[in-house]
Tab-separated table of C-alpha atoms and ligand atoms in Angstrom:
chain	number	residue	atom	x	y	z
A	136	UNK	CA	30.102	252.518	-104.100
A	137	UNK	CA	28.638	250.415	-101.115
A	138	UNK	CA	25.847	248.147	-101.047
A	139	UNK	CA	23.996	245.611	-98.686
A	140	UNK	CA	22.576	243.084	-100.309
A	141	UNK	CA	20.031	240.323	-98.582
A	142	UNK	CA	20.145	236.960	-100.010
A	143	UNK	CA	17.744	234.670	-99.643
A	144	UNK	CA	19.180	231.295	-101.411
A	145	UNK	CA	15.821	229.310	-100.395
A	146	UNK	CA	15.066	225.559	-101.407
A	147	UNK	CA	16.188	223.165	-104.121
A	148	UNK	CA	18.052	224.891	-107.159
A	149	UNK	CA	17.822	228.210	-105.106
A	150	UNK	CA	21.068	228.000	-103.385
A	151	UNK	CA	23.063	226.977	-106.030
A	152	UNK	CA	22.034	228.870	-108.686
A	153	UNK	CA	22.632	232.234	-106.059
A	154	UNK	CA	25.566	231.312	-105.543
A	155	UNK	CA	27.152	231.371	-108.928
A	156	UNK	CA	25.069	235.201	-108.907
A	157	UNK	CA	26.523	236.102	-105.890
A	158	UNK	CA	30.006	235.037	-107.694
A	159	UNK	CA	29.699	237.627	-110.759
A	160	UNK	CA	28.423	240.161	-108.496
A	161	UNK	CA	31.634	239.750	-106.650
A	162	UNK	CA	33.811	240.357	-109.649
A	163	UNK	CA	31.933	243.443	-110.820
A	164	UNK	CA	32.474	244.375	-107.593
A	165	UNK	CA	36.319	244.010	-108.011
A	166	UNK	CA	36.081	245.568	-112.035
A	167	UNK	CA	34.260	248.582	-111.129
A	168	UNK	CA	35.427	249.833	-107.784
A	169	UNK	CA	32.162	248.639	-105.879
A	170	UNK	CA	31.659	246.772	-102.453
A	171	UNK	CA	28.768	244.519	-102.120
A	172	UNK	CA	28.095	243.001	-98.524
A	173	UNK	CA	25.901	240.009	-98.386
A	174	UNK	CA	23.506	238.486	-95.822
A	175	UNK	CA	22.382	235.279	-96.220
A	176	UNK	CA	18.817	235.073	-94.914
A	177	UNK	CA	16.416	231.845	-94.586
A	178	UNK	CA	13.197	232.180	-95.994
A	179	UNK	CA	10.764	228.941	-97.280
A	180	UNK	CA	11.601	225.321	-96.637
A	181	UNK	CA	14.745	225.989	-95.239
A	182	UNK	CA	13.257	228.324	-92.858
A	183	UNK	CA	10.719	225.969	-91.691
A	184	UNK	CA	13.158	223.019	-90.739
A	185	UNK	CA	15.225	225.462	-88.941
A	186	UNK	CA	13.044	227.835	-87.472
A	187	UNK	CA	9.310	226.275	-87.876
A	188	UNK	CA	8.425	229.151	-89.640
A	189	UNK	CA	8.401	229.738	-93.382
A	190	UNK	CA	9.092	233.315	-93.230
A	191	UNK	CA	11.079	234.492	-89.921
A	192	UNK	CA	11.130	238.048	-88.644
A	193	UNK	CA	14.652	238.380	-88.982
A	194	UNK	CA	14.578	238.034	-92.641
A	195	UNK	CA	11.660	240.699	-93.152
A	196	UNK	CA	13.630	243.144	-90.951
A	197	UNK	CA	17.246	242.556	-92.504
A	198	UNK	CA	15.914	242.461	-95.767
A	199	UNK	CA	14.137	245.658	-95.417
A	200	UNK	CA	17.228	247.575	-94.398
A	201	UNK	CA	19.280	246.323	-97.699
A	202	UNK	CA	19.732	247.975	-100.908
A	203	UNK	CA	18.148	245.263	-102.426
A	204	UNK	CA	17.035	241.640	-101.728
A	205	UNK	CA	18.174	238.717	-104.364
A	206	UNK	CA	16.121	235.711	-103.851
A	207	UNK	CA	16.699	232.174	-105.259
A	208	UNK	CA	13.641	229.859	-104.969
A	209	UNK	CA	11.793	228.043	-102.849
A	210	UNK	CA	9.499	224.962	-102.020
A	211	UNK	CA	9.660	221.247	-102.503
A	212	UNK	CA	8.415	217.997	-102.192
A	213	UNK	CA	9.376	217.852	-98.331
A	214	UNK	CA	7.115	220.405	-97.452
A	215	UNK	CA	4.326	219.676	-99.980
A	216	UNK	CA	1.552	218.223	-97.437
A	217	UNK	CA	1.624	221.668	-95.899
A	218	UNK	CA	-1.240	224.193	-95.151
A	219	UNK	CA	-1.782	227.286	-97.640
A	220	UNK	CA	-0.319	229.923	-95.692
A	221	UNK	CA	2.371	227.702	-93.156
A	222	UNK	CA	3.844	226.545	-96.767
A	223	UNK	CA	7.564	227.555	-98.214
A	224	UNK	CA	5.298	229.277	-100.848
A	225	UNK	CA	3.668	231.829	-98.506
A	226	UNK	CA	7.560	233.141	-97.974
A	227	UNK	CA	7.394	234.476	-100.730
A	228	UNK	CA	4.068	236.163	-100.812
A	229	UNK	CA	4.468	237.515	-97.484
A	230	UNK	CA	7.840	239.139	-98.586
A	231	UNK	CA	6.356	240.761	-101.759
A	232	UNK	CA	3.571	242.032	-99.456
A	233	UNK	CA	5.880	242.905	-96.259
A	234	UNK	CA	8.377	244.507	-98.761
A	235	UNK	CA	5.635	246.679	-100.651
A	236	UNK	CA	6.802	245.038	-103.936
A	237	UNK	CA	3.869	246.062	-106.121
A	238	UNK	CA	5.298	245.595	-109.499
A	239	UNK	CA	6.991	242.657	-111.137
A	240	UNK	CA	9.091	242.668	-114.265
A	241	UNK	CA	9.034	239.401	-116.021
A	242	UNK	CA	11.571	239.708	-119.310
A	243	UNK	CA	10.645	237.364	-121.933
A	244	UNK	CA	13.481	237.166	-123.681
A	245	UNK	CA	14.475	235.588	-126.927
A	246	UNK	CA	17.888	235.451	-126.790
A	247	UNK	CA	19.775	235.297	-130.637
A	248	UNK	CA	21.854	232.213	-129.760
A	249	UNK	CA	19.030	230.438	-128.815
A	250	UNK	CA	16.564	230.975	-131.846
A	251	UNK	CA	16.597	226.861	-131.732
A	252	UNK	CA	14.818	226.716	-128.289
A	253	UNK	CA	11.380	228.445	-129.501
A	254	UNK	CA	8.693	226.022	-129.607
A	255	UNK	CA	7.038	228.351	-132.189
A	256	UNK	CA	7.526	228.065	-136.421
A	257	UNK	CA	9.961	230.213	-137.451
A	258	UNK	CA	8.480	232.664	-138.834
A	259	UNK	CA	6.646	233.946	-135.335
A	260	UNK	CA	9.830	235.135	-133.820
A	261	UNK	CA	11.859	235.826	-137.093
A	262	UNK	CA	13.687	239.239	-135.646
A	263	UNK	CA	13.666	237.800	-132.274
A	264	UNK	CA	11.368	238.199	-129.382
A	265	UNK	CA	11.110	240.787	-126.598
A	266	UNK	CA	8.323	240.963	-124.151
A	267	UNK	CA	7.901	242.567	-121.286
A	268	UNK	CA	5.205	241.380	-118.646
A	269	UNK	CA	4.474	243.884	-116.240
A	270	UNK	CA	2.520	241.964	-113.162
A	271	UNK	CA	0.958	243.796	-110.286
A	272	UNK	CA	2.259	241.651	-106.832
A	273	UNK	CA	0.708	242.696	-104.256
A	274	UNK	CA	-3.409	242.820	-104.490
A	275	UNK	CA	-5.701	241.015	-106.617
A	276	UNK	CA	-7.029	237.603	-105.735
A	277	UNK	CA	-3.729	236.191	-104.370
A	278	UNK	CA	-4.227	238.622	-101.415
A	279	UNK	CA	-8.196	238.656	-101.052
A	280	UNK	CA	-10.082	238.110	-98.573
A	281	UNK	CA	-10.666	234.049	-98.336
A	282	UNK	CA	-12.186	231.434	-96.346
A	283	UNK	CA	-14.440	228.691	-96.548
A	284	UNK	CA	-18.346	228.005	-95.849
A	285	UNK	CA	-20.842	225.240	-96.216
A	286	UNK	CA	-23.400	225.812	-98.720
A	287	UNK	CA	-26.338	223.314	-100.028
A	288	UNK	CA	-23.681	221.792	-102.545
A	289	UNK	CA	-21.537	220.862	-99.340
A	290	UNK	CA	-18.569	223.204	-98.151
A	291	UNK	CA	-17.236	226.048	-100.314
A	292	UNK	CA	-13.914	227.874	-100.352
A	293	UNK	CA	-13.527	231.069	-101.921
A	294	UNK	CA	-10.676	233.436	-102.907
A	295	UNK	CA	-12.023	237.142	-104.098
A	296	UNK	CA	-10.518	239.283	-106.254
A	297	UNK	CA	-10.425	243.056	-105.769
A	298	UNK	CA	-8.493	246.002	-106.720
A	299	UNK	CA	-8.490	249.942	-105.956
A	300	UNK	CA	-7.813	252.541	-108.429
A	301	UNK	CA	-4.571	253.328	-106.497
A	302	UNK	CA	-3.711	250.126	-107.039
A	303	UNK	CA	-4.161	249.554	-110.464
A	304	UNK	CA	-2.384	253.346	-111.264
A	305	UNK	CA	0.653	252.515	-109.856
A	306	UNK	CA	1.273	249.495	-111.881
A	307	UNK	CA	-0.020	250.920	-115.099
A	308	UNK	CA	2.557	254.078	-114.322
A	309	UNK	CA	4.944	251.587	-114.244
A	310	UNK	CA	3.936	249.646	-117.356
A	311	UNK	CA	4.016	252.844	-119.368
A	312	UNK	CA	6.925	254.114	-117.896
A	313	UNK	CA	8.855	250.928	-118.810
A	314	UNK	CA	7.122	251.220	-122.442
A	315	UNK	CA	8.568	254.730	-123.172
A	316	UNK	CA	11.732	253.089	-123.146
A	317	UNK	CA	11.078	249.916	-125.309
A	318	UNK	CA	8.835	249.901	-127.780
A	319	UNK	CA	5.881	252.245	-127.077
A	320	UNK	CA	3.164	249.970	-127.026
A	321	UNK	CA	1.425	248.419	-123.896
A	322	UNK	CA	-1.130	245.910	-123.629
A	323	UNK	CA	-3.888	245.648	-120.856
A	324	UNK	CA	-4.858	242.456	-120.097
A	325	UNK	CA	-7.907	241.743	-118.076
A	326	UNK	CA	-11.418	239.892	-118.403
A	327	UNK	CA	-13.460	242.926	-118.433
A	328	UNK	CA	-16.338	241.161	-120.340
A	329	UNK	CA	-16.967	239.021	-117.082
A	330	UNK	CA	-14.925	240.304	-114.082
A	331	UNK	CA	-16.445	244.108	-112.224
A	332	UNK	CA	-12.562	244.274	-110.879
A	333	UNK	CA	-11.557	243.285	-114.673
A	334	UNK	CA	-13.721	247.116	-115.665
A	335	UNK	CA	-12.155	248.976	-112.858
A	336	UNK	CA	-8.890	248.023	-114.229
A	337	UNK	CA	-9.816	248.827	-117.801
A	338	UNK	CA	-10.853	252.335	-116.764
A	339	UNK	CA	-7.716	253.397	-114.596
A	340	UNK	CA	-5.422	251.847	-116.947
A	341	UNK	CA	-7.232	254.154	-119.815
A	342	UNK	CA	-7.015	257.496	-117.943
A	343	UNK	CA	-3.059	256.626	-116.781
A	344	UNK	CA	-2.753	256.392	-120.574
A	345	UNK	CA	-3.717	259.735	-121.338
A	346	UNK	CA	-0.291	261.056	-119.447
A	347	UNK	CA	1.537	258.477	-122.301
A	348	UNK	CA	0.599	259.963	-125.617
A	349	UNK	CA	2.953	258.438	-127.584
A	350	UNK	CA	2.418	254.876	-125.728
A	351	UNK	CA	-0.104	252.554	-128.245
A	352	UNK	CA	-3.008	251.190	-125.546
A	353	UNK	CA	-4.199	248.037	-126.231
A	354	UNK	CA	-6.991	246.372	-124.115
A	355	UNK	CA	-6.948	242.337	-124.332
A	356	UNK	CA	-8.978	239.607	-123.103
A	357	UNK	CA	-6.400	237.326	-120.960
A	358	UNK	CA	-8.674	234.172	-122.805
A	359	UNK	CA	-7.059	236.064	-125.822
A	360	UNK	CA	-3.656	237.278	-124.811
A	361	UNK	CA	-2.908	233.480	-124.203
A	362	UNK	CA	-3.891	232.699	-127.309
A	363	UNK	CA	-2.224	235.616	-129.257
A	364	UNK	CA	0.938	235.031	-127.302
A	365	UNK	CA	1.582	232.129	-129.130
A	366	UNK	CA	-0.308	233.022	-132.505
A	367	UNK	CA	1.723	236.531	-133.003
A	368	UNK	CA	3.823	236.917	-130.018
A	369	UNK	CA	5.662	239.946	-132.083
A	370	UNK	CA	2.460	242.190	-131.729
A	371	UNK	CA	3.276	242.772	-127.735
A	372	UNK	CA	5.836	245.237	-126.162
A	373	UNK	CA	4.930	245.281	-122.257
A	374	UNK	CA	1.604	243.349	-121.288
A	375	UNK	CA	0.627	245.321	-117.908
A	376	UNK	CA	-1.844	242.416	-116.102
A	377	UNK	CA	-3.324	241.859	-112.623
A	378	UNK	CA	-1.491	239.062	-110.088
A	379	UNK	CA	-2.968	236.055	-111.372
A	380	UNK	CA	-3.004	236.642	-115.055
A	381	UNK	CA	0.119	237.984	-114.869
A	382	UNK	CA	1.405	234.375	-113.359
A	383	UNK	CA	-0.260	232.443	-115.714
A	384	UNK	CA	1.013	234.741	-118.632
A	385	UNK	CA	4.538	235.017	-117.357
A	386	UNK	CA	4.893	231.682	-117.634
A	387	UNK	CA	3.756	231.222	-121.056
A	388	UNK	CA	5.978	234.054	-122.423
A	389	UNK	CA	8.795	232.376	-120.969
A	390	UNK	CA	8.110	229.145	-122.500
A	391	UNK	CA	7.984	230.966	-126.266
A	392	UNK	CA	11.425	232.044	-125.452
A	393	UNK	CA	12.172	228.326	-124.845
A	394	UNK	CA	14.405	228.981	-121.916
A	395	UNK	CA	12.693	229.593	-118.483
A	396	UNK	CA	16.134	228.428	-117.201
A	397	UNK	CA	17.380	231.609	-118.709
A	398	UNK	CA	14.511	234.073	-117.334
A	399	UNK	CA	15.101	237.066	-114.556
A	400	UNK	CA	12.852	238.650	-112.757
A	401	UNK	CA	12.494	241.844	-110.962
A	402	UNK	CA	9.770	242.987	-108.011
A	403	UNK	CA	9.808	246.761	-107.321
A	404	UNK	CA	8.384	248.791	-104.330
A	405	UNK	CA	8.000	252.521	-104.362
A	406	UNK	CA	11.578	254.062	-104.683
A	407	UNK	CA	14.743	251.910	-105.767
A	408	UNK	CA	14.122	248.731	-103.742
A	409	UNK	CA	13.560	245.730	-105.494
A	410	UNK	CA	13.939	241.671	-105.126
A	411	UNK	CA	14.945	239.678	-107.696
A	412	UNK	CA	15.010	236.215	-108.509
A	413	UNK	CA	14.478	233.870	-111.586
A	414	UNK	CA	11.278	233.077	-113.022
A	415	UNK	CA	12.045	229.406	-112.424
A	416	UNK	CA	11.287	227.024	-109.377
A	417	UNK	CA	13.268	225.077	-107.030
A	418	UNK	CA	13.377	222.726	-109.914
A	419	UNK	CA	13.840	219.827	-106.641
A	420	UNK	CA	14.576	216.998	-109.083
A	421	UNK	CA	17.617	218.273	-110.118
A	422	UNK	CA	19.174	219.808	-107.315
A	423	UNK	CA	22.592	219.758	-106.237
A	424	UNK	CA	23.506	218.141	-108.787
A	425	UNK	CA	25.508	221.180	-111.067
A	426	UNK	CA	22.431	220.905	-113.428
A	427	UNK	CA	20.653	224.015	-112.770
A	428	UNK	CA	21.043	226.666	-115.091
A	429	UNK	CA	22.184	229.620	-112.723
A	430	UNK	CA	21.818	232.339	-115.784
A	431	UNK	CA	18.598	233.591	-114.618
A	432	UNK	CA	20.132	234.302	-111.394
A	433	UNK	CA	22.763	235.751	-112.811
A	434	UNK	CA	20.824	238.085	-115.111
A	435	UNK	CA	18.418	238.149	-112.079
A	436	UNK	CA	21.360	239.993	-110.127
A	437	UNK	CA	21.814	242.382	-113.358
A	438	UNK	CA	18.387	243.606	-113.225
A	439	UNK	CA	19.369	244.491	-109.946
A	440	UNK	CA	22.568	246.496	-110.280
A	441	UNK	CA	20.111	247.955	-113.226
A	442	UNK	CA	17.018	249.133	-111.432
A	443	UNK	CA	17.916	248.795	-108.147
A	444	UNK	CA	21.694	250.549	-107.870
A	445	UNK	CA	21.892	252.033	-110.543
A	446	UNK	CA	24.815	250.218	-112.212
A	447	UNK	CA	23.668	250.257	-115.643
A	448	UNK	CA	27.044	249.178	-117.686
A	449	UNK	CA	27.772	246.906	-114.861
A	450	UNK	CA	24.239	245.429	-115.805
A	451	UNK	CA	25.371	245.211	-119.267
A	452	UNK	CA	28.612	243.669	-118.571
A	453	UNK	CA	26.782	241.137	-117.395
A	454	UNK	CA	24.386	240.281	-119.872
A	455	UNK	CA	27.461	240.492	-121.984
A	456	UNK	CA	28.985	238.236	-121.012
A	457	UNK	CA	26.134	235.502	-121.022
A	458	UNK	CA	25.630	236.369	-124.587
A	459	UNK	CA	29.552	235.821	-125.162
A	460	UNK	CA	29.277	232.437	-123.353
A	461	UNK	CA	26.112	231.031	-125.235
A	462	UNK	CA	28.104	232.442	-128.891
A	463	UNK	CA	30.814	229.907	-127.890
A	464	UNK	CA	27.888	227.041	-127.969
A	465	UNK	CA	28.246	226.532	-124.156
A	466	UNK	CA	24.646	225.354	-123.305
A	467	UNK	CA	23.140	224.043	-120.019
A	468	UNK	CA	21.181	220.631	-119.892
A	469	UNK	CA	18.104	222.437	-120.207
A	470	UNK	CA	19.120	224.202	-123.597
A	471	UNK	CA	21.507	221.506	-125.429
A	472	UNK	CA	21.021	220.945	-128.530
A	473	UNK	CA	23.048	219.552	-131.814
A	474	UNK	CA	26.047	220.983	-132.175
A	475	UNK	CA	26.678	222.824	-128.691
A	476	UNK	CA	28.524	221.779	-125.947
A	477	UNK	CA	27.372	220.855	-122.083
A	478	UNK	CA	28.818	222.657	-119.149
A	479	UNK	CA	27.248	222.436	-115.313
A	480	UNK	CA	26.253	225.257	-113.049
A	481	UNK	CA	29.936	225.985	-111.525
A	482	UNK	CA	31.441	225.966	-115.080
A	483	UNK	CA	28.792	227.791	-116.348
A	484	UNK	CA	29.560	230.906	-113.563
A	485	UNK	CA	33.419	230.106	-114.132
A	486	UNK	CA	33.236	230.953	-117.921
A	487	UNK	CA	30.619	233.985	-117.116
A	488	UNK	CA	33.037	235.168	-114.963
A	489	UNK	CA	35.897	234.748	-117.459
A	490	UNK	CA	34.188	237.321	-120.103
A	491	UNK	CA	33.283	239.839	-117.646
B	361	IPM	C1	5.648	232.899	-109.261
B	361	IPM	C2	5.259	231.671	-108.499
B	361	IPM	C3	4.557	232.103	-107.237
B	361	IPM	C4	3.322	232.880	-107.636
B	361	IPM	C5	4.184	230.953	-106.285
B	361	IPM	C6	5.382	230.079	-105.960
B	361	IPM	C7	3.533	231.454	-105.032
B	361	IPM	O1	4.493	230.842	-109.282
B	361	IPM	O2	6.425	233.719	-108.717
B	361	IPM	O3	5.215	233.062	-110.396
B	361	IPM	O4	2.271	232.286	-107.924
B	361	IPM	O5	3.385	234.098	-107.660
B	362	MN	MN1	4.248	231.516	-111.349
């Protein structure tokens, strides 16, 4: 089969890190019989040195006509003493927004060769750790209405949250939809003992549940679900959450898995089309230096042969062969530890490649 696929390398780690990605999806490529054809696209800091703008026409338009967009990161200190929405940063929310990619899929995974990395005792992730978070993209308080004012305790900004029913459905659809095939329980988190949007959210969530009988609905304070992440991380299955909870709680599941240098991530519109990219940053202070660990790219790039073509063993391949890499005791800086052995981000793609 053909494919187009729109690559946004971005800032920092970004370009390295997609590169190795863009490497294995080459070979599968070559294993399976498939061609993938790849446009490199600017979007973020990049974009502003060479264009003046963060996010550039071109890259909405040609990434809208792809298959599917893989993204690395972007931002960095250059461009840090920028304005909220001229800032590498709003790249990325005006492609989630321009893209219609309401739902993102953040993996916490605990991955068996890397039991050692868990911050948590022992015992909390015994039988390993699988979480998914489910975070709606596209409304909420990162896309309110906002502005500033003066008021008698001098000038105030504001940022207001809101959602519609339609917009909470779709994301709780997709939360329970990703639970039927995991472990059949999803947990709602929201503040509905303070927030009116946090009630709303509540309420739809409930009455999408009652198409998901066999689906366990939990409702969970997000003051809570931060706390219980790292109290009993093993009671969750998919946490389904609005925009900013779900950042805040993305990031903290990652951290229990002890490797956000090994975390994909997957943003979904309507239909097949999807961006991915890895949890992590632009990590600045370490690139180009064959530090980064490129495996949440890589498994970035199998989420999308997964949900956005379709490739489902080529997916696996993949993740395969990461798993086959890390039994060997080949680590990245991020994850060494006693008894395993270094390798940079080229080898680390070269020996990924070598167990596809
Ligand atoms: C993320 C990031 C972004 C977000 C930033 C860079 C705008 O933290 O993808 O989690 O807040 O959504
Ligand atoms: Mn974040």
């Amino acid at each position: 089969m053909e494919f187009r696929i729109a690559c946004i390398p971005g800032d920092g780690i970004g370009p390295e890190v997609t590169e190795q990605a863009v490497r294995v999806l080459k070979r599968i490529g070559e294993i399976y019989g498939h061609t993938f054809h790849f446009e490199t696209l600017l979007a973020g800091g990049c974009a502003i040195d060479a264009t003046g703008k963060s996010l550039p026409e071109e890259t909405v338009t040609a990434a809208k006509a792809a298959d599917a967009v893989l993204l690395g990161a972007v931002g960095g200190p250059k461009w840090d003493g920028m304005s909220g929405d001229t800032r590498p940063e709003a790249a990325l929310l005006g492609l989630r927004k321009a893209l219609g990619l309401f739902a993102n899929l953040r993996p916490a995974l605990l991955f068996e060769q890397l039991k050692g990395a868990c911050p948590l005792k022992e015992e909390l992730v015994s039988g390993g750790l699988d979480i998914l978070v489910v975070r709606e993209l596209t409304g909420g308080i990162y896309f309110g209405e906002r502005g500033t004012k003066q008021t008698d305790m001098g000038l105030a900004a504001y940022d207001i949250e809101q959602y519609a029913e339609e917009e909470v459905r779709r994301i709780a659809v997709t939360a329970f939809e990703m639970a039927m095939k995991r472990n059949k329980i999803v947990t709602s988190v929201d503040k509905a003992n303070v927030l009116e949007s946090s009630r709303l959210w509540r309420r739809v969530v409930t009455e999408v549940s009652a198409s998901y009988p066999e689906v366990t609905l939990n409702h969970m304070y997000v003051d809570n679900a931060a706390m219980q992440l790292v109290r009993n991380p093993k009671q969750f299955d998919v946490i389904v959450t609005a925009n900013l909870f779900g950042d805040i709680l993305s990031d903290e599941a990652s951290m229990i898995t002890g490797s956000i240098g090994m975390l994909p991530s997957a943003s979904l519109a309507v239909g097949n089309f999807g961006m991915y990219e890895p949890v992590h940053g632009s990590a600045p202070d370490i690139a180009g230096k064959n530090l980064a660990n490129p495996m949440a790219s890589i498994l970035s790039a199998a989420m999308m042969l997964r949900y956005s073509l379709g490739l489902s063993k080529e997916a696996d391949a993949i993740e395969n062969a990461i798993r086959a890499v890390l039994a060997e005791g080949w680590r990245m800086p991020d994850l060494l530890t006693e008894g395993t052995k270094e390798m940079g981000t080229k080898e680390a793609g070269d020996r990924i490649l070598s167990k596809l």
